[in-house]
Amino acid sequence: MSELPILPTTVIGSYPRPKWLKEAIRLNKAGKISTEDLNEAFNDAVITVLNDHKKAGIDVPTDGEVRRDEMVEFFAERIKGFRFYGPVRVWGTAYYRKPSVVGKLEYNMPMLVDEFNFANHQ
């Protein structure tokens, strides 16, 4: 990474998923497109986000978290010691699976290496 300015700019939070990505997710869940096709759609969405960040002059771009359904669920699914008890209303009519800690937290594998490497090589 090149040298950053004194106050580098970045983006926090998730990018809105485009309609075509939401449709690809729906089709994959319905068994109408392959996981490979879904991953290609996710990759296209990440490239779109990175291009937006580049056009906006963002110093430290992100992948927009477009591969994640929810900010906590992604990590809790990959860390031993969490348990999901069903959907919880978060705001409005939005329900998400929220975990509870039920044991010692342990992880055995890197969680973001593939996402980082993909975004870093665009």
mmCIF file of C-alpha atoms in Angstrom:
data_model
loop_
_atom_site.group_PDB
_atom_site.id
_atom_site.type_symbol
_atom_site.label_atom_id
_atom_site.label_comp_id
_atom_site.label_asym_id
_atom_site.label_seq_id
_atom_site.Cartn_x
_atom_site.Cartn_y
_atom_site.Cartn_z
ATOM 1 C CA MET A 1 0.000 0.000 0.000
ATOM 2 C CA SER A 2 1.300 3.437 -0.831
ATOM 3 C CA GLU A 3 1.906 5.980 1.884
ATOM 4 C CA LEU A 4 -1.328 7.329 3.312
ATOM 5 C CA PRO A 5 -2.126 10.987 4.016
ATOM 6 C CA ILE A 6 -2.224 12.262 7.597
ATOM 7 C CA LEU A 7 -6.018 11.803 7.683
ATOM 8 C CA PRO A 8 -6.803 8.911 5.340
ATOM 9 C CA THR A 9 -10.363 8.413 4.174
ATOM 10 C CA THR A 10 -12.205 5.094 4.374
ATOM 11 C CA VAL A 11 -15.723 3.740 4.526
ATOM 12 C CA ILE A 12 -17.348 1.968 7.469
ATOM 13 C CA GLY A 13 -20.357 -0.283 7.167
ATOM 14 C CA SER A 14 -21.884 -2.256 4.373
ATOM 15 C CA TYR A 15 -22.727 -1.098 0.876
ATOM 16 C CA PRO A 16 -26.301 -1.627 -0.266
ATOM 17 C CA ARG A 17 -26.523 -4.769 -2.368
ATOM 18 C CA PRO A 18 -27.530 -4.053 -5.964
ATOM 19 C CA LYS A 19 -30.765 -5.642 -7.199
ATOM 20 C CA TRP A 20 -28.882 -8.004 -9.499
ATOM 21 C CA LEU A 21 -26.864 -9.372 -6.550
ATOM 22 C CA LYS A 22 -29.998 -9.847 -4.437
ATOM 23 C CA GLU A 23 -31.517 -11.734 -7.377
ATOM 24 C CA ALA A 24 -28.422 -13.943 -7.708
ATOM 25 C CA ILE A 25 -28.609 -14.781 -3.987
ATOM 26 C CA ARG A 26 -32.304 -15.633 -4.337
ATOM 27 C CA LEU A 27 -31.684 -17.813 -7.394
ATOM 28 C CA ASN A 28 -28.859 -19.647 -5.627
ATOM 29 C CA LYS A 29 -31.028 -20.364 -2.581
ATOM 30 C CA ALA A 30 -33.709 -21.695 -4.957
ATOM 31 C CA GLY A 31 -31.133 -23.966 -6.618
ATOM 32 C CA LYS A 32 -31.409 -22.175 -9.957
ATOM 33 C CA ILE A 33 -27.807 -20.959 -10.193
ATOM 34 C CA SER A 34 -24.612 -22.583 -8.960
ATOM 35 C CA THR A 35 -22.449 -21.486 -6.056
ATOM 36 C CA GLU A 36 -19.782 -20.628 -8.633
ATOM 37 C CA ASP A 37 -22.197 -18.282 -10.407
ATOM 38 C CA LEU A 38 -23.149 -16.714 -7.079
ATOM 39 C CA ASN A 39 -19.480 -16.204 -6.195
ATOM 40 C CA GLU A 40 -18.959 -14.514 -9.561
ATOM 41 C CA ALA A 41 -21.853 -12.160 -8.750
ATOM 42 C CA PHE A 42 -20.294 -11.393 -5.352
ATOM 43 C CA ASN A 43 -16.944 -10.713 -7.044
ATOM 44 C CA ASP A 44 -18.626 -8.373 -9.536
ATOM 45 C CA ALA A 45 -20.285 -6.523 -6.646
ATOM 46 C CA VAL A 46 -16.950 -6.118 -4.839
ATOM 47 C CA ILE A 47 -15.351 -4.756 -8.011
ATOM 48 C CA THR A 48 -18.235 -2.280 -8.344
ATOM 49 C CA VAL A 49 -17.737 -1.102 -4.748
ATOM 50 C CA LEU A 50 -13.978 -0.756 -5.208
ATOM 51 C CA ASN A 51 -14.512 1.261 -8.401
ATOM 52 C CA ASP A 52 -16.911 3.573 -6.536
ATOM 53 C CA HIS A 53 -14.309 4.055 -3.800
ATOM 54 C CA LYS A 54 -11.608 4.781 -6.367
ATOM 55 C CA LYS A 55 -13.798 7.376 -8.128
ATOM 56 C CA ALA A 56 -14.565 8.988 -4.762
ATOM 57 C CA GLY A 57 -10.866 9.197 -3.852
ATOM 58 C CA ILE A 58 -11.119 6.881 -0.830
ATOM 59 C CA ASP A 59 -7.616 6.164 0.537
ATOM 60 C CA VAL A 60 -8.449 2.849 2.249
ATOM 61 C CA PRO A 61 -11.183 1.127 0.240
ATOM 62 C CA THR A 62 -13.250 -1.826 1.472
ATOM 63 C CA ASP A 63 -15.176 -4.622 -0.218
ATOM 64 C CA GLY A 64 -18.426 -3.100 1.024
ATOM 65 C CA GLU A 65 -19.165 -6.239 3.068
ATOM 66 C CA VAL A 66 -21.391 -7.389 0.188
ATOM 67 C CA ARG A 67 -20.666 -11.070 0.923
ATOM 68 C CA ARG A 68 -22.115 -10.837 4.441
ATOM 69 C CA ASP A 69 -25.770 -11.099 5.379
ATOM 70 C CA GLU A 70 -25.174 -9.374 8.698
ATOM 71 C CA MET A 71 -22.127 -7.961 10.489
ATOM 72 C CA VAL A 72 -22.157 -10.275 13.548
ATOM 73 C CA GLU A 73 -23.517 -13.473 12.004
ATOM 74 C CA PHE A 74 -20.599 -13.819 9.577
ATOM 75 C CA PHE A 75 -18.058 -14.053 12.403
ATOM 76 C CA ALA A 76 -20.202 -15.969 14.888
ATOM 77 C CA GLU A 77 -20.728 -18.733 12.319
ATOM 78 C CA ARG A 78 -16.958 -19.181 12.096
ATOM 79 C CA ILE A 79 -16.072 -18.999 15.797
ATOM 80 C CA LYS A 80 -16.729 -21.933 18.111
ATOM 81 C CA GLY A 81 -18.643 -21.023 21.276
ATOM 82 C CA PHE A 82 -21.600 -19.160 19.758
ATOM 83 C CA ARG A 83 -25.147 -20.452 19.429
ATOM 84 C CA PHE A 84 -27.972 -18.995 17.371
ATOM 85 C CA TYR A 85 -31.442 -19.021 18.897
ATOM 86 C CA GLY A 86 -33.474 -17.702 15.987
ATOM 87 C CA PRO A 87 -34.255 -14.366 14.395
ATOM 88 C CA VAL A 88 -34.284 -11.205 16.480
ATOM 89 C CA ARG A 89 -35.980 -7.997 15.391
ATOM 90 C CA VAL A 90 -33.254 -5.424 14.931
ATOM 91 C CA TRP A 91 -35.128 -2.430 13.510
ATOM 92 C CA GLY A 92 -38.366 -1.910 11.652
ATOM 93 C CA THR A 93 -39.222 -5.202 10.017
ATOM 94 C CA ALA A 94 -35.601 -6.397 9.786
ATOM 95 C CA TYR A 95 -34.896 -9.683 11.565
ATOM 96 C CA TYR A 96 -31.437 -11.211 11.868
ATOM 97 C CA ARG A 97 -29.989 -14.283 13.499
ATOM 98 C CA LYS A 98 -28.217 -13.023 16.608
ATOM 99 C CA PRO A 99 -25.838 -15.298 18.514
ATOM 100 C CA SER A 100 -25.231 -15.822 22.199
ATOM 101 C CA VAL A 101 -21.945 -16.900 23.738
ATOM 102 C CA VAL A 102 -22.418 -20.395 25.194
ATOM 103 C CA GLY A 103 -18.816 -21.525 25.614
ATOM 104 C CA LYS A 104 -15.187 -20.632 25.243
ATOM 105 C CA LEU A 105 -14.661 -18.698 22.014
ATOM 106 C CA GLU A 106 -12.195 -20.343 19.645
ATOM 107 C CA TYR A 107 -11.378 -20.023 15.985
ATOM 108 C CA ASN A 108 -9.250 -22.348 13.925
ATOM 109 C CA MET A 109 -9.007 -20.643 10.556
ATOM 110 C CA PRO A 110 -8.508 -17.230 9.033
ATOM 111 C CA MET A 111 -11.850 -15.639 8.242
ATOM 112 C CA LEU A 112 -11.156 -12.834 5.802
ATOM 113 C CA VAL A 113 -8.034 -13.870 3.893
ATOM 114 C CA ASP A 114 -9.835 -14.774 0.650
ATOM 115 C CA GLU A 115 -11.928 -11.599 0.712
ATOM 116 C CA PHE A 116 -8.866 -9.460 1.460
ATOM 117 C CA ASN A 117 -6.790 -11.083 -1.269
ATOM 118 C CA PHE A 118 -9.549 -10.673 -3.861
ATOM 119 C CA ALA A 119 -10.107 -6.997 -3.035
ATOM 120 C CA ASN A 120 -6.385 -6.296 -2.798
ATOM 121 C CA HIS A 121 -5.744 -7.653 -6.300
ATOM 122 C CA GLN A 122 -8.373 -5.581 -8.093
#
